[in-house]
């Protein structure tokens, strides 16, 4: 029987740089996990590609998938839906391949309810001032949206306790490397690998 | 306040190669933890140095330390005591430095009772046949001692469940690298670092 892949949930407050760190992780050739592209109803930004950065869908299409139970998690955030389609995740995990989700905090907590043995990694800003600078500097949102994001980010940092790991995004390549090491280490956890040793342990029992 | 160091407990069945992997880990320049030299009453083997490989002590000296409560853990194994003096471990952890113990399985389970938030890593043989070959190949012990060790090893593998991580010793440099990654990843666990974020989280609460 193939060992099931790990579900890796990478999250953190808005503006912390989740997307940048995720891209850095996937640019290196030695990663063995697959990225689950999220679905959103927010407008496509310049340079973003449908099916690569997100699946861009209408509210009607998104709400239909929710009704059909086809979303592993979803959240409405600053007026837009974000979510993870379920089918791809399950099929990939069943093949024994790790799946990497980069999602918002609300969504991550939903996944934790459904998949408690996932690996929950929280990306943190070095401090709140830097986070504010990044949200302003991105220049894609109105002042009101930025204010909402900062308030939300503060609330989200308080939810770090619900995660397994916290990684500081002080330097993108370092943060990416830390995440990769966490994922590798998780593969050595006894509760994940104990099945492989059943035979050796049985041999012990019958030999006495 | 200095964050306390991690207590890393590296263990596994007799003959699995704990000492070889531990030496490989400590030969690399990038490790930041300190090795806690164990104490034993077993005879010094050729090439072993007192205070480096072990502190070699008499039974009387060892039993006096046990009576004084100066051992973090100890075990009697194939007629000899093995144990970890307490003072060095506590002083080093208090300085914020990780301490690395390479100890027998019996002892590791004692440490788990006393220090449940330690990091417990179990080194496993690829299979039992290879373990037998290694025990015979070492050539330092009588046939009866080897037979005892194999029986003990089988029982010890069944105790893997009590550990946090299992690392296969298929290739020494690989096994050493895995252990180092586990230790690094453990430093990112939320329950270990949450204290650093208290201020950011408080700022969130008072700002509302």
Short mmCIF file of C-alpha atoms in Angstrom, two decimals:
data_model
loop_
_atom_site.label_atom_id
_atom_site.label_comp_id
_atom_site.label_asym_id
_atom_site.label_seq_id
_atom_site.Cartn_x
_atom_site.Cartn_y
_atom_site.Cartn_z
CA UNK A 1 0.00 0.00 0.00
CA UNK A 2 1.30 3.45 -0.91
CA UNK A 3 1.87 5.71 2.07
CA UNK A 4 -0.39 8.74 1.77
CA UNK A 5 1.24 12.09 0.94
CA UNK A 6 1.43 14.89 3.50
CA UNK A 7 -0.98 17.79 3.27
CA UNK A 8 1.15 20.90 3.82
CA UNK A 9 -0.81 24.03 4.70
CA UNK A 10 1.23 27.19 4.26
CA UNK A 11 -0.50 30.28 5.55
CA UNK A 12 -0.01 33.59 7.33
CA UNK A 13 -1.40 37.10 7.49
CA UNK A 14 -2.21 39.07 4.37
CA UNK A 15 0.83 40.87 2.99
CA UNK A 16 3.42 38.70 4.75
CA UNK A 17 4.75 37.38 1.44
CA UNK A 18 3.23 33.88 1.26
CA UNK A 19 3.14 33.90 -2.55
CA UNK A 20 6.76 35.04 -2.90
CA UNK A 21 8.07 32.40 -0.50
CA UNK A 22 5.92 29.72 -2.13
CA UNK A 23 7.34 30.59 -5.57
CA UNK A 24 10.89 30.40 -4.18
CA UNK A 25 10.14 26.96 -2.72
CA UNK A 26 8.82 25.66 -6.01
CA UNK A 27 11.65 27.14 -8.06
CA UNK A 28 14.20 24.80 -6.50
CA UNK A 29 14.51 21.49 -8.25
CA UNK A 30 14.68 19.29 -5.15
CA UNK A 31 11.14 19.64 -3.88
CA UNK A 32 8.94 16.57 -4.17
CA UNK A 33 5.53 18.05 -3.45
CA UNK A 34 2.87 19.47 -5.70
CA UNK A 35 1.28 22.88 -5.48
CA UNK A 36 -2.48 22.99 -5.24
CA UNK A 37 -3.66 26.04 -7.19
CA UNK A 38 -6.30 27.98 -5.25
CA UNK A 39 -9.54 29.30 -6.67
CA UNK A 40 -10.62 32.91 -6.22
CA UNK A 41 -13.26 35.41 -7.28
CA UNK A 42 -10.94 38.40 -6.87
CA UNK A 43 -9.86 40.25 -10.02
CA UNK A 44 -6.82 38.93 -11.85
CA UNK A 45 -3.78 41.19 -11.25
CA UNK A 46 -1.34 42.15 -14.04
CA UNK A 47 1.05 39.26 -14.68
CA UNK A 48 -1.13 36.62 -13.00
CA UNK A 49 -2.05 33.56 -15.04
CA UNK A 50 -5.33 31.63 -14.69
CA UNK A 51 -4.62 28.05 -13.54
CA UNK A 52 -1.10 28.97 -12.40
CA UNK A 53 -1.47 31.72 -9.80
CA UNK A 54 -5.15 31.02 -9.17
CA UNK A 55 -8.17 29.62 -10.91
CA UNK A 56 -10.11 32.84 -11.48
CA UNK A 57 -13.87 32.20 -11.25
CA UNK A 58 -17.10 34.20 -10.88
CA UNK A 59 -18.98 34.33 -7.56
CA UNK A 60 -21.74 32.20 -9.12
CA UNK A 61 -19.33 29.47 -10.22
CA UNK A 62 -17.57 29.48 -6.82
CA UNK A 63 -20.83 29.29 -4.84
CA UNK A 64 -21.98 26.36 -6.96
CA UNK A 65 -18.82 24.39 -6.01
CA UNK A 66 -19.42 25.22 -2.32
CA UNK A 67 -22.98 23.86 -2.61
CA UNK A 68 -21.64 20.66 -4.20
CA UNK A 69 -19.18 20.12 -1.30
CA UNK A 70 -16.28 20.39 -3.74
CA UNK A 71 -14.18 22.84 -1.64
CA UNK A 72 -11.69 21.59 0.98
CA UNK A 73 -11.80 25.09 2.46
CA UNK A 74 -12.90 28.52 1.41
CA UNK A 75 -13.11 31.98 2.89
CA UNK A 76 -14.60 35.28 1.93
CA UNK A 77 -11.95 37.93 2.36
CA UNK A 78 -12.24 41.66 1.61
CA UNK A 79 -15.27 40.92 -0.55
CA UNK A 80 -13.83 37.99 -2.52
CA UNK A 81 -13.89 34.20 -2.18
CA UNK A 82 -10.66 32.17 -1.94
CA UNK A 83 -10.66 28.38 -1.71
CA UNK A 84 -9.14 24.99 -2.48
CA UNK A 85 -10.88 22.53 -4.82
CA UNK A 86 -11.05 19.14 -3.11
CA UNK A 87 -10.61 16.60 -5.93
CA UNK A 88 -7.05 17.44 -6.94
CA UNK A 89 -5.86 17.38 -3.32
CA UNK A 90 -7.29 13.94 -2.58
CA UNK A 91 -6.13 12.35 -5.82
CA UNK A 92 -2.57 13.60 -5.31
CA UNK A 93 -2.35 12.55 -1.64
CA UNK A 94 -3.66 9.08 -2.60
CA UNK A 95 -0.75 8.73 -5.04
CA UNK A 96 1.64 9.23 -2.10
CA UNK A 97 2.60 12.74 -3.21
CA UNK A 98 2.65 15.68 -0.78
CA UNK A 99 0.30 18.54 -1.58
CA UNK A 100 1.25 22.12 -0.76
CA UNK A 101 -1.56 24.61 -0.11
CA UNK A 102 -0.87 28.33 0.15
CA UNK A 103 -4.04 29.70 1.70
CA UNK A 104 -5.51 32.39 3.95
CA UNK A 105 -5.71 31.91 7.70
CA UNK A 106 -9.51 31.43 7.83
CA UNK A 107 -9.19 28.63 5.30
CA UNK A 108 -6.26 26.98 7.07
CA UNK A 109 -8.31 26.65 10.24
CA UNK A 110 -11.07 24.91 8.26
CA UNK A 111 -8.52 22.47 6.84
CA UNK A 112 -7.25 21.78 10.35
CA UNK A 113 -10.75 20.68 11.37
CA UNK A 114 -10.95 18.28 8.43
CA UNK A 115 -7.31 17.10 8.18
CA UNK A 116 -5.79 17.38 11.67
CA UNK A 117 -2.65 15.45 10.64
CA UNK A 118 -1.75 18.05 8.02
CA UNK A 119 1.40 20.10 8.54
CA UNK A 120 0.38 23.67 9.39
CA UNK A 121 3.07 26.30 8.76
CA UNK A 122 2.52 29.97 9.60
CA UNK A 123 4.62 32.63 7.85
CA UNK A 124 5.14 35.63 10.14
CA UNK A 125 6.39 39.15 9.43
CA UNK A 126 9.55 40.16 11.35
CA UNK A 127 7.36 42.90 12.90
CA UNK A 128 4.06 44.69 12.31
CA UNK A 129 5.65 47.86 10.89
CA UNK A 130 7.28 45.90 8.11
CA UNK A 131 3.96 44.25 7.34
CA UNK A 132 2.27 47.67 7.02
CA UNK A 133 5.05 48.85 4.69
CA UNK A 134 4.59 45.81 2.47
CA UNK A 135 0.83 46.23 2.25
CA UNK A 136 1.21 49.90 1.28
CA UNK A 137 4.12 49.18 -1.06
CA UNK A 138 2.25 46.58 -3.11
CA UNK A 139 0.23 49.51 -4.51
CA UNK A 140 -2.60 47.38 -5.87
CA UNK A 141 -5.25 48.23 -3.29
CA UNK A 142 -7.11 51.28 -2.01
CA UNK A 143 -6.32 52.87 1.35
CA UNK A 144 -9.51 51.38 2.83
CA UNK A 145 -8.57 47.88 1.64
CA UNK A 146 -5.07 48.30 3.14
CA UNK A 147 -6.57 49.37 6.47
CA UNK A 148 -8.86 46.33 6.45
CA UNK A 149 -5.89 44.07 5.64
CA UNK A 150 -3.80 45.44 8.51
CA UNK A 151 -6.61 44.93 11.01
CA UNK A 152 -7.16 41.42 9.70
CA UNK A 153 -3.41 40.66 9.79
CA UNK A 154 -3.24 41.55 13.48
CA UNK A 155 -6.12 39.23 14.26
CA UNK A 156 -4.52 36.52 12.15
CA UNK A 157 -1.16 36.68 13.95
CA UNK A 158 -3.02 35.86 17.16
CA UNK A 159 -4.17 32.63 15.46
CA UNK A 160 -0.59 31.39 15.08
CA UNK A 161 -1.18 29.17 18.12
CA UNK A 162 -3.37 26.90 15.99
CA UNK A 163 -0.43 26.04 13.71
CA UNK A 164 2.42 23.54 14.08
CA UNK A 165 5.28 25.76 12.90
CA UNK A 166 6.07 29.48 12.62
CA UNK A 167 8.61 30.69 10.06
CA UNK A 168 9.80 34.32 9.98
CA UNK A 169 9.88 35.90 6.53
CA UNK A 170 12.96 38.02 7.19
CA UNK A 171 14.63 36.94 3.93
CA UNK A 172 12.76 35.04 1.20
CA UNK A 173 15.39 32.36 0.34
CA UNK A 174 15.93 31.64 4.07
CA UNK A 175 12.21 31.40 4.76
CA UNK A 176 11.79 29.04 1.78
CA UNK A 177 14.64 26.84 3.03
CA UNK A 178 13.10 26.65 6.51
CA UNK A 179 9.77 25.54 5.09
CA UNK A 180 11.47 22.82 3.03
CA UNK A 181 13.30 21.52 6.11
CA UNK A 182 10.11 21.42 8.12
CA UNK A 183 8.45 19.34 5.39
CA UNK A 184 11.41 16.95 5.23
CA UNK A 185 11.48 16.55 9.02
CA UNK A 186 7.75 15.83 9.11
CA UNK A 187 8.37 12.78 6.92
CA UNK A 188 10.47 11.29 9.74
CA UNK A 189 7.76 11.63 12.40
CA UNK A 190 7.19 8.27 14.05
CA UNK A 191 3.42 8.37 13.73
CA UNK A 192 3.83 8.76 9.94
CA UNK A 193 6.39 5.98 9.40
CA UNK A 194 5.53 3.45 12.11
CA UNK A 195 3.63 1.35 9.55
CA UNK A 196 6.90 0.52 7.79
CA UNK A 197 8.26 -1.08 10.96
CA UNK A 198 5.30 -3.30 11.76
CA UNK A 199 7.03 -6.32 10.29
CA UNK A 200 10.23 -5.77 12.28
CA UNK A 201 8.19 -5.30 15.44
CA UNK A 202 6.10 -8.42 14.74
CA UNK A 203 9.28 -10.41 14.22
CA UNK A 204 10.25 -9.33 17.74
CA UNK A 205 6.97 -10.57 19.19
CA UNK A 206 6.97 -14.00 17.53
CA UNK A 207 10.67 -14.63 18.24
CA UNK A 208 10.20 -14.65 22.03
CA UNK B 1 14.96 36.29 28.86
CA UNK B 2 17.02 33.69 27.00
CA UNK B 3 14.92 31.01 25.32
CA UNK B 4 15.87 27.63 26.75
CA UNK B 5 17.83 25.25 24.51
CA UNK B 6 16.27 22.08 23.13
CA UNK B 7 17.07 18.75 24.71
CA UNK B 8 17.71 16.38 21.81
CA UNK B 9 17.60 12.70 22.69
CA UNK B 10 19.18 10.49 20.04
CA UNK B 11 18.69 6.81 20.66
CA UNK B 12 18.04 3.47 19.01
CA UNK B 13 18.78 -0.22 19.40
CA UNK B 14 22.24 -1.46 20.27
CA UNK B 15 24.42 -1.86 17.19
CA UNK B 16 22.39 0.45 14.95
CA UNK B 17 25.28 2.90 14.65
CA UNK B 18 24.24 5.71 17.01
CA UNK B 19 27.84 6.65 17.82
CA UNK B 20 28.93 6.76 14.17
CA UNK B 21 26.01 8.96 13.14
CA UNK B 22 26.51 11.20 16.17
CA UNK B 23 30.18 11.71 15.27
CA UNK B 24 29.21 12.58 11.68
CA UNK B 25 26.72 15.15 13.00
CA UNK B 26 29.32 16.78 15.22
CA UNK B 27 32.01 16.81 12.54
CA UNK B 28 30.10 19.32 10.43
CA UNK B 29 30.82 22.92 11.33
CA UNK B 30 27.24 24.20 11.11
CA UNK B 31 25.75 22.49 14.15
CA UNK B 32 24.87 24.74 17.06
CA UNK B 33 24.26 22.17 19.77
CA UNK B 34 26.50 20.63 22.37
CA UNK B 35 27.12 16.97 22.97
CA UNK B 36 26.53 15.68 26.46
CA UNK B 37 29.14 13.04 27.14
CA UNK B 38 27.59 9.97 28.80
CA UNK B 39 28.98 8.16 31.81
CA UNK B 40 29.51 4.40 31.83
CA UNK B 41 30.97 1.60 33.90
CA UNK B 42 31.72 -0.57 30.85
CA UNK B 43 35.37 -1.15 29.97
CA UNK B 44 37.06 1.43 27.77
CA UNK B 45 37.49 0.09 24.18
CA UNK B 46 40.67 0.64 22.16
CA UNK B 47 40.68 4.17 20.74
CA UNK B 48 38.08 5.52 23.17
CA UNK B 49 39.00 8.59 25.20
CA UNK B 50 37.74 9.31 28.73
CA UNK B 51 35.67 12.51 28.75
CA UNK B 52 35.25 12.42 24.97
CA UNK B 53 33.56 9.11 24.13
CA UNK B 54 32.35 8.50 27.68
CA UNK B 55 33.25 9.35 31.24
CA UNK B 56 34.53 5.95 32.38
CA UNK B 57 33.71 5.37 36.05
CA UNK B 58 33.60 2.48 38.53
CA UNK B 59 30.30 0.95 39.65
CA UNK B 60 30.82 2.49 43.09
CA UNK B 61 31.30 5.99 41.71
CA UNK B 62 28.29 5.64 39.41
CA UNK B 63 25.99 4.34 42.16
CA UNK B 64 27.00 7.23 44.42
CA UNK B 65 25.86 9.73 41.72
CA UNK B 66 22.54 7.87 41.39
CA UNK B 67 22.02 8.13 45.16
CA UNK B 68 22.72 11.88 45.01
CA UNK B 69 20.08 12.36 42.27
CA UNK B 70 22.79 13.58 39.89
CA UNK B 71 21.77 11.44 36.88
CA UNK B 72 19.18 12.66 34.35
CA UNK B 73 18.84 9.04 33.26
CA UNK B 74 20.72 5.82 33.66
CA UNK B 75 20.32 2.20 32.68
CA UNK B 76 22.03 -1.06 33.42
CA UNK B 77 22.71 -2.82 30.16
CA UNK B 78 24.50 -6.13 29.64
CA UNK B 79 25.99 -5.77 33.10
CA UNK B 80 27.16 -2.17 32.87
CA UNK B 81 25.70 1.21 33.81
CA UNK B 82 25.23 3.98 31.24
CA UNK B 83 23.90 7.39 32.16
CA UNK B 84 23.76 11.17 31.72
CA UNK B 85 25.06 13.49 34.45
CA UNK B 86 22.39 16.15 35.15
CA UNK B 87 24.35 19.32 35.92
CA UNK B 88 25.97 19.86 32.53
CA UNK B 89 22.67 19.36 30.72
CA UNK B 90 20.76 21.90 32.80
CA UNK B 91 23.48 24.54 32.73
CA UNK B 92 23.78 24.32 28.94
CA UNK B 93 20.02 24.42 28.29
CA UNK B 94 19.72 27.46 30.60
CA UNK B 95 22.27 29.28 28.42
CA UNK B 96 19.90 28.78 25.46
CA UNK B 97 22.11 26.12 23.86
CA UNK B 98 20.70 22.82 22.60
CA UNK B 99 22.04 19.68 24.25
CA UNK B 100 22.43 16.46 22.28
CA UNK B 101 22.24 13.15 24.19
CA UNK B 102 23.18 9.87 22.54
CA UNK B 103 21.76 7.28 24.90
CA UNK B 104 20.27 3.81 25.18
CA UNK B 105 16.54 3.22 24.78
CA UNK B 106 15.85 2.51 28.46
CA UNK B 107 17.46 5.81 29.37
CA UNK B 108 15.62 7.74 26.67
CA UNK B 109 12.29 6.64 28.08
CA UNK B 110 13.34 7.92 31.53
CA UNK B 111 14.24 11.29 30.00
CA UNK B 112 10.85 11.42 28.29
CA UNK B 113 9.17 11.13 31.69
CA UNK B 114 11.20 14.03 33.06
CA UNK B 115 11.50 16.25 29.96
CA UNK B 116 8.44 15.57 27.78
CA UNK B 117 9.19 18.54 25.48
CA UNK B 118 12.55 17.08 24.47
CA UNK B 119 13.03 15.99 20.87
CA UNK B 120 13.17 12.20 20.76
CA UNK B 121 14.85 10.73 17.67
CA UNK B 122 15.09 6.98 17.08
CA UNK B 123 17.77 5.61 14.75
CA UNK B 124 16.56 2.43 13.05
CA UNK B 125 18.40 -0.26 11.12
CA UNK B 126 17.24 -0.74 7.49
CA UNK B 127 16.34 -4.29 8.58
CA UNK B 128 17.08 -6.79 11.36
CA UNK B 129 19.53 -8.86 9.31
CA UNK B 130 21.77 -5.85 8.79
CA UNK B 131 21.65 -5.14 12.52
CA UNK B 132 22.79 -8.70 13.28
CA UNK B 133 25.66 -8.36 10.80
CA UNK B 134 26.81 -5.15 12.46
CA UNK B 135 26.71 -6.61 15.96
CA UNK B 136 28.76 -9.61 14.85
CA UNK B 137 31.09 -7.47 12.71
CA UNK B 138 32.06 -5.14 15.55
CA UNK B 139 34.02 -8.07 16.97
CA UNK B 140 34.37 -6.65 20.44
CA UNK B 141 31.85 -8.87 22.22
CA UNK B 142 31.36 -12.57 22.97
CA UNK B 143 28.68 -14.64 21.20
CA UNK B 144 26.52 -14.60 24.31
CA UNK B 145 26.72 -10.81 24.55
CA UNK B 146 25.80 -10.52 20.85
CA UNK B 147 22.79 -12.81 21.35
CA UNK B 148 21.65 -10.67 24.30
CA UNK B 149 22.09 -7.51 22.25
CA UNK B 150 20.00 -8.85 19.36
CA UNK B 151 17.16 -9.85 21.68
CA UNK B 152 17.32 -6.46 23.32
CA UNK B 153 17.43 -4.67 19.94
CA UNK B 154 14.20 -6.38 18.85
CA UNK B 155 12.45 -5.28 22.03
CA UNK B 156 13.84 -1.78 21.61
CA UNK B 157 12.56 -1.39 18.04
CA UNK B 158 9.05 -2.02 19.39
CA UNK B 159 9.56 1.06 21.63
CA UNK B 160 9.96 3.35 18.60
CA UNK B 161 6.36 4.45 19.16
CA UNK B 162 7.46 6.41 22.21
CA UNK B 163 9.68 8.66 20.09
CA UNK B 164 8.90 11.72 17.97
CA UNK B 165 11.01 10.83 14.91
CA UNK B 166 12.48 7.73 13.26
CA UNK B 167 15.54 8.01 11.05
CA UNK B 168 16.84 5.07 9.01
CA UNK B 169 20.58 4.50 9.20
CA UNK B 170 20.93 3.31 5.59
CA UNK B 171 23.90 5.63 4.91
CA UNK B 172 25.70 7.51 7.69
CA UNK B 173 26.01 10.97 6.05
CA UNK B 174 22.33 10.87 5.01
CA UNK B 175 21.19 9.79 8.47
CA UNK B 176 23.25 12.60 10.04
CA UNK B 177 21.74 15.16 7.66
CA UNK B 178 18.21 13.98 8.50
CA UNK B 179 18.86 14.37 12.22
CA UNK B 180 20.17 17.91 11.70
CA UNK B 181 17.09 18.87 9.70
CA UNK B 182 14.79 17.50 12.36
CA UNK B 183 16.56 19.61 14.99
CA UNK B 184 16.34 22.72 12.82
CA UNK B 185 12.65 22.16 12.12
CA UNK B 186 11.92 21.67 15.83
CA UNK B 187 13.15 25.22 16.44
CA UNK B 188 10.28 26.49 14.30
CA UNK B 189 7.53 24.72 16.26
CA UNK B 190 4.91 27.22 17.33
CA UNK B 191 4.81 26.09 20.95
CA UNK B 192 8.56 26.79 21.19
CA UNK B 193 8.54 30.26 19.58
CA UNK B 194 5.12 31.65 20.51
CA UNK B 195 6.69 33.68 23.34
CA UNK B 196 8.49 35.85 20.79
CA UNK B 197 5.16 36.93 19.29
CA UNK B 198 3.40 37.88 22.51
CA UNK B 199 4.07 41.56 21.91
CA UNK B 200 2.70 41.49 18.36
CA UNK B 201 -0.36 39.61 19.58
CA UNK B 202 -0.89 42.04 22.50
CA UNK B 203 -0.65 44.96 20.09
CA UNK B 204 -3.52 43.34 18.22
CA UNK B 205 -5.66 43.11 21.36
CA UNK B 206 -5.12 46.70 22.56
CA UNK B 207 -5.58 48.19 19.08
CA UNK B 208 -9.21 47.07 18.81
#
